[in-house]
Amino acid sequence: MKPELTLPMDADELIPHREPVCMVDRLIEYEDHAGTVEAVVTSENALVEDNGQLDQLAVTEMIAQACAAAKGYECRLANDPMKLGYLVGIKKLQFFGKAFVGDKLQISVRTVGEISGFTVVEGKVISNKKIILAGKMRLWRPAPARAGVA
């Protein structure tokens, strides 16, 4: 029996990241290996520069965290335990704008391929109805260790 999981759902229920590393707030949409996450840029974020701009690498990490939230939701739907994942590669990433304190971001991700624990994800970050970042990344989710295997 699948659990009933109502969206939106707080990211801390779906991903292993915690403050101060967690930069996404909640999963608002999920369908068929794709999801959309919201995040509000706050001045408490350690990667906000003196001028209020969020470092571009932090915006990239938000795509990885959005993927983690979508995968976490998939695991919850299947009654599986949450799996750790690691960002292992970035491909064709393009910056079109910047994010600043107070901006409400929508981060959309879609899994486009999976093999042997590796996942290829397309993602984009939207701020003020404009795409500020788009590209692909590779993530690795190792298989859980089996009991008695070192």
PDB file of C-alpha atoms in Angstrom:
ATOM      1  CA  MET A   1       0.000   0.000   0.000  1.00  0.00           C
ATOM      2  CA  LYS A   2       1.411   3.380  -1.028  1.00  0.00           C
ATOM      3  CA  PRO A   3       1.397   6.135   1.572  1.00  0.00           C
ATOM      4  CA  GLU A   4      -0.559   9.293   0.876  1.00  0.00           C
ATOM      5  CA  LEU A   5       1.932  12.098   0.461  1.00  0.00           C
ATOM      6  CA  THR A   6       0.430  15.511  -0.059  1.00  0.00           C
ATOM      7  CA  LEU A   7       2.344  18.248  -1.834  1.00  0.00           C
ATOM      8  CA  PRO A   8       3.715  20.727  -1.092  1.00  0.00           C
ATOM      9  CA  MET A   9       6.062  18.914   1.304  1.00  0.00           C
ATOM     10  CA  ASP A  10       8.930  20.388   3.320  1.00  0.00           C
ATOM     11  CA  ALA A  11      12.321  19.473   1.890  1.00  0.00           C
ATOM     12  CA  ASP A  12      13.645  18.382   5.277  1.00  0.00           C
ATOM     13  CA  GLU A  13      11.222  15.442   5.098  1.00  0.00           C
ATOM     14  CA  LEU A  14      12.742  14.339   1.788  1.00  0.00           C
ATOM     15  CA  ILE A  15      16.463  15.101   1.776  1.00  0.00           C
ATOM     16  CA  PRO A  16      19.351  14.465   4.180  1.00  0.00           C
ATOM     17  CA  HIS A  17      20.617  18.082   3.996  1.00  0.00           C
ATOM     18  CA  ARG A  18      20.181  20.246   7.089  1.00  0.00           C
ATOM     19  CA  GLU A  19      20.976  23.843   8.014  1.00  0.00           C
ATOM     20  CA  PRO A  20      23.196  25.534   7.040  1.00  0.00           C
ATOM     21  CA  VAL A  21      23.696  23.366   3.926  1.00  0.00           C
ATOM     22  CA  CYS A  22      20.030  22.902   2.961  1.00  0.00           C
ATOM     23  CA  MET A  23      19.072  25.621   0.499  1.00  0.00           C
ATOM     24  CA  VAL A  24      15.673  24.423  -0.746  1.00  0.00           C
ATOM     25  CA  ASP A  25      12.401  24.814   1.127  1.00  0.00           C
ATOM     26  CA  ARG A  26       9.750  22.497  -0.251  1.00  0.00           C
ATOM     27  CA  LEU A  27       8.760  20.177  -3.074  1.00  0.00           C
ATOM     28  CA  ILE A  28       5.681  21.666  -4.731  1.00  0.00           C
ATOM     29  CA  GLU A  29       5.195  19.355  -7.740  1.00  0.00           C
ATOM     30  CA  TYR A  30       6.169  15.816  -8.648  1.00  0.00           C
ATOM     31  CA  GLU A  31       5.259  13.654 -11.621  1.00  0.00           C
ATOM     32  CA  ASP A  32       7.045  10.788 -13.351  1.00  0.00           C
ATOM     33  CA  HIS A  33      10.682  11.387 -12.301  1.00  0.00           C
ATOM     34  CA  ALA A  34      10.359  15.173 -12.420  1.00  0.00           C
ATOM     35  CA  GLY A  35       9.780  17.711  -9.708  1.00  0.00           C
ATOM     36  CA  THR A  36       9.686  21.382  -8.838  1.00  0.00           C
ATOM     37  CA  VAL A  37      11.082  22.801  -5.633  1.00  0.00           C
ATOM     38  CA  GLU A  38      10.784  26.282  -4.129  1.00  0.00           C
ATOM     39  CA  ALA A  39      13.506  28.145  -2.298  1.00  0.00           C
ATOM     40  CA  VAL A  40      13.691  31.644  -0.878  1.00  0.00           C
ATOM     41  CA  VAL A  41      17.140  33.232  -0.787  1.00  0.00           C
ATOM     42  CA  THR A  42      17.792  34.548   2.728  1.00  0.00           C
ATOM     43  CA  SER A  43      20.565  36.672   4.160  1.00  0.00           C
ATOM     44  CA  GLU A  44      21.367  33.808   6.561  1.00  0.00           C
ATOM     45  CA  ASN A  45      22.650  31.710   3.657  1.00  0.00           C
ATOM     46  CA  ALA A  46      26.437  31.437   4.045  1.00  0.00           C
ATOM     47  CA  LEU A  47      26.855  31.656   0.263  1.00  0.00           C
ATOM     48  CA  VAL A  48      25.211  35.079  -0.071  1.00  0.00           C
ATOM     49  CA  GLU A  49      27.785  37.706  -0.996  1.00  0.00           C
ATOM     50  CA  ASP A  50      28.055  41.171   0.560  1.00  0.00           C
ATOM     51  CA  ASN A  51      25.968  42.680  -2.250  1.00  0.00           C
ATOM     52  CA  GLY A  52      23.097  40.242  -1.496  1.00  0.00           C
ATOM     53  CA  GLN A  53      23.775  38.015  -4.490  1.00  0.00           C
ATOM     54  CA  LEU A  54      23.653  34.257  -4.034  1.00  0.00           C
ATOM     55  CA  ASP A  55      26.874  32.650  -5.288  1.00  0.00           C
ATOM     56  CA  GLN A  56      26.282  30.915  -8.624  1.00  0.00           C
ATOM     57  CA  LEU A  57      27.678  27.625  -7.330  1.00  0.00           C
ATOM     58  CA  ALA A  58      24.990  27.681  -4.646  1.00  0.00           C
ATOM     59  CA  VAL A  59      22.348  28.013  -7.364  1.00  0.00           C
ATOM     60  CA  THR A  60      23.905  24.954  -9.027  1.00  0.00           C
ATOM     61  CA  GLU A  61      23.717  23.026  -5.743  1.00  0.00           C
ATOM     62  CA  MET A  62      20.029  23.901  -5.562  1.00  0.00           C
ATOM     63  CA  ILE A  63      19.443  21.801  -8.684  1.00  0.00           C
ATOM     64  CA  ALA A  64      21.132  18.841  -6.973  1.00  0.00           C
ATOM     65  CA  GLN A  65      19.034  19.385  -3.842  1.00  0.00           C
ATOM     66  CA  ALA A  66      15.863  19.625  -5.936  1.00  0.00           C
ATOM     67  CA  CYS A  67      16.771  16.284  -7.475  1.00  0.00           C
ATOM     68  CA  ALA A  68      17.320  14.876  -3.972  1.00  0.00           C
ATOM     69  CA  ALA A  69      13.852  16.106  -2.962  1.00  0.00           C
ATOM     70  CA  ALA A  70      12.221  14.480  -6.010  1.00  0.00           C
ATOM     71  CA  LYS A  71      14.124  11.220  -5.403  1.00  0.00           C
ATOM     72  CA  GLY A  72      13.232  11.390  -1.711  1.00  0.00           C
ATOM     73  CA  TYR A  73       9.573  11.726  -2.643  1.00  0.00           C
ATOM     74  CA  GLU A  74       9.897   8.720  -4.969  1.00  0.00           C
ATOM     75  CA  CYS A  75      11.394   6.728  -2.090  1.00  0.00           C
ATOM     76  CA  ARG A  76       8.587   7.772   0.250  1.00  0.00           C
ATOM     77  CA  LEU A  77       5.976   6.740  -2.321  1.00  0.00           C
ATOM     78  CA  ALA A  78       7.626   3.319  -2.611  1.00  0.00           C
ATOM     79  CA  ASN A  79       8.101   2.957   1.179  1.00  0.00           C
ATOM     80  CA  ASP A  80      11.867   2.767   0.588  1.00  0.00           C
ATOM     81  CA  PRO A  81      14.495   4.362   2.824  1.00  0.00           C
ATOM     82  CA  MET A  82      16.044   7.672   1.773  1.00  0.00           C
ATOM     83  CA  LYS A  83      19.272   7.193  -0.200  1.00  0.00           C
ATOM     84  CA  LEU A  84      22.302   9.446  -0.165  1.00  0.00           C
ATOM     85  CA  GLY A  85      23.406  10.989  -3.432  1.00  0.00           C
ATOM     86  CA  TYR A  86      26.437  12.901  -4.643  1.00  0.00           C
ATOM     87  CA  LEU A  87      26.877  15.509  -7.348  1.00  0.00           C
ATOM     88  CA  VAL A  88      29.649  14.087  -9.544  1.00  0.00           C
ATOM     89  CA  GLY A  89      29.488  16.096 -12.761  1.00  0.00           C
ATOM     90  CA  ILE A  90      28.096  19.193 -14.411  1.00  0.00           C
ATOM     91  CA  LYS A  91      27.457  19.407 -18.146  1.00  0.00           C
ATOM     92  CA  LYS A  92      26.273  22.252 -20.343  1.00  0.00           C
ATOM     93  CA  LEU A  93      25.451  24.581 -17.479  1.00  0.00           C
ATOM     94  CA  GLN A  94      24.416  28.061 -18.582  1.00  0.00           C
ATOM     95  CA  PHE A  95      23.872  31.102 -16.377  1.00  0.00           C
ATOM     96  CA  PHE A  96      21.370  33.655 -17.636  1.00  0.00           C
ATOM     97  CA  GLY A  97      20.906  35.746 -14.503  1.00  0.00           C
ATOM     98  CA  LYS A  98      21.529  35.999 -10.785  1.00  0.00           C
ATOM     99  CA  ALA A  99      19.637  35.349  -7.558  1.00  0.00           C
ATOM    100  CA  PHE A 100      19.508  37.804  -4.671  1.00  0.00           C
ATOM    101  CA  VAL A 101      18.284  37.890  -1.083  1.00  0.00           C
ATOM    102  CA  GLY A 102      14.483  37.892  -1.096  1.00  0.00           C
ATOM    103  CA  ASP A 103      14.133  36.117  -4.442  1.00  0.00           C
ATOM    104  CA  LYS A 104      11.722  33.173  -4.526  1.00  0.00           C
ATOM    105  CA  LEU A 105      13.229  30.554  -6.803  1.00  0.00           C
ATOM    106  CA  GLN A 106      11.573  27.659  -8.575  1.00  0.00           C
ATOM    107  CA  ILE A 107      13.946  24.809  -9.323  1.00  0.00           C
ATOM    108  CA  SER A 108      12.692  22.220 -11.802  1.00  0.00           C
ATOM    109  CA  VAL A 109      14.433  18.899 -12.381  1.00  0.00           C
ATOM    110  CA  ARG A 110      13.797  15.944 -14.636  1.00  0.00           C
ATOM    111  CA  THR A 111      15.647  12.640 -14.698  1.00  0.00           C
ATOM    112  CA  VAL A 112      16.703  11.896 -18.272  1.00  0.00           C
ATOM    113  CA  GLY A 113      18.741   8.743 -17.652  1.00  0.00           C
ATOM    114  CA  GLU A 114      19.806   6.261 -14.990  1.00  0.00           C
ATOM    115  CA  ILE A 115      22.345   3.437 -15.025  1.00  0.00           C
ATOM    116  CA  SER A 116      24.299   1.645 -12.282  1.00  0.00           C
ATOM    117  CA  GLY A 117      23.534   4.211  -9.598  1.00  0.00           C
ATOM    118  CA  PHE A 118      24.268   7.202 -11.841  1.00  0.00           C
ATOM    119  CA  THR A 119      21.505   9.636 -12.729  1.00  0.00           C
ATOM    120  CA  VAL A 120      21.541  12.342 -15.390  1.00  0.00           C
ATOM    121  CA  VAL A 121      19.285  15.263 -14.546  1.00  0.00           C
ATOM    122  CA  GLU A 122      18.173  18.303 -16.522  1.00  0.00           C
ATOM    123  CA  GLY A 123      17.462  21.274 -14.335  1.00  0.00           C
ATOM    124  CA  LYS A 124      16.555  24.919 -14.453  1.00  0.00           C
ATOM    125  CA  VAL A 125      16.219  27.684 -11.907  1.00  0.00           C
ATOM    126  CA  ILE A 126      13.635  30.428 -12.379  1.00  0.00           C
ATOM    127  CA  SER A 127      13.629  33.759 -10.573  1.00  0.00           C
ATOM    128  CA  ASN A 128      11.090  36.499 -11.265  1.00  0.00           C
ATOM    129  CA  LYS A 129       9.655  34.463 -14.171  1.00  0.00           C
ATOM    130  CA  LYS A 130      13.067  34.291 -15.904  1.00  0.00           C
ATOM    131  CA  ILE A 131      15.414  31.336 -16.234  1.00  0.00           C
ATOM    132  CA  ILE A 132      18.652  32.191 -14.441  1.00  0.00           C
ATOM    133  CA  LEU A 133      20.341  28.792 -14.766  1.00  0.00           C
ATOM    134  CA  ALA A 134      19.830  25.719 -16.936  1.00  0.00           C
ATOM    135  CA  GLY A 135      21.840  22.624 -17.617  1.00  0.00           C
ATOM    136  CA  LYS A 136      22.529  18.978 -16.928  1.00  0.00           C
ATOM    137  CA  MET A 137      24.304  17.279 -14.077  1.00  0.00           C
ATOM    138  CA  ARG A 138      25.283  13.792 -13.061  1.00  0.00           C
ATOM    139  CA  LEU A 139      24.529  12.400  -9.636  1.00  0.00           C
ATOM    140  CA  TRP A 140      25.615   9.145  -8.058  1.00  0.00           C
ATOM    141  CA  ARG A 141      23.472   7.253  -5.571  1.00  0.00           C
ATOM    142  CA  PRO A 142      25.458   4.299  -4.222  1.00  0.00           C
ATOM    143  CA  ALA A 143      23.624   1.100  -3.456  1.00  0.00           C
ATOM    144  CA  PRO A 144      23.019   0.552   0.275  1.00  0.00           C
ATOM    145  CA  ALA A 145      25.649  -1.637   1.935  1.00  0.00           C
ATOM    146  CA  ARG A 146      24.512  -5.207   2.455  1.00  0.00           C
ATOM    147  CA  ALA A 147      24.779  -6.757   5.896  1.00  0.00           C
ATOM    148  CA  GLY A 148      27.969  -8.784   6.290  1.00  0.00           C
ATOM    149  CA  VAL A 149      29.640  -7.192   3.242  1.00  0.00           C
ATOM    150  CA  ALA A 150      32.604  -4.914   3.820  1.00  0.00           C
TER     151      ALA A 150
END
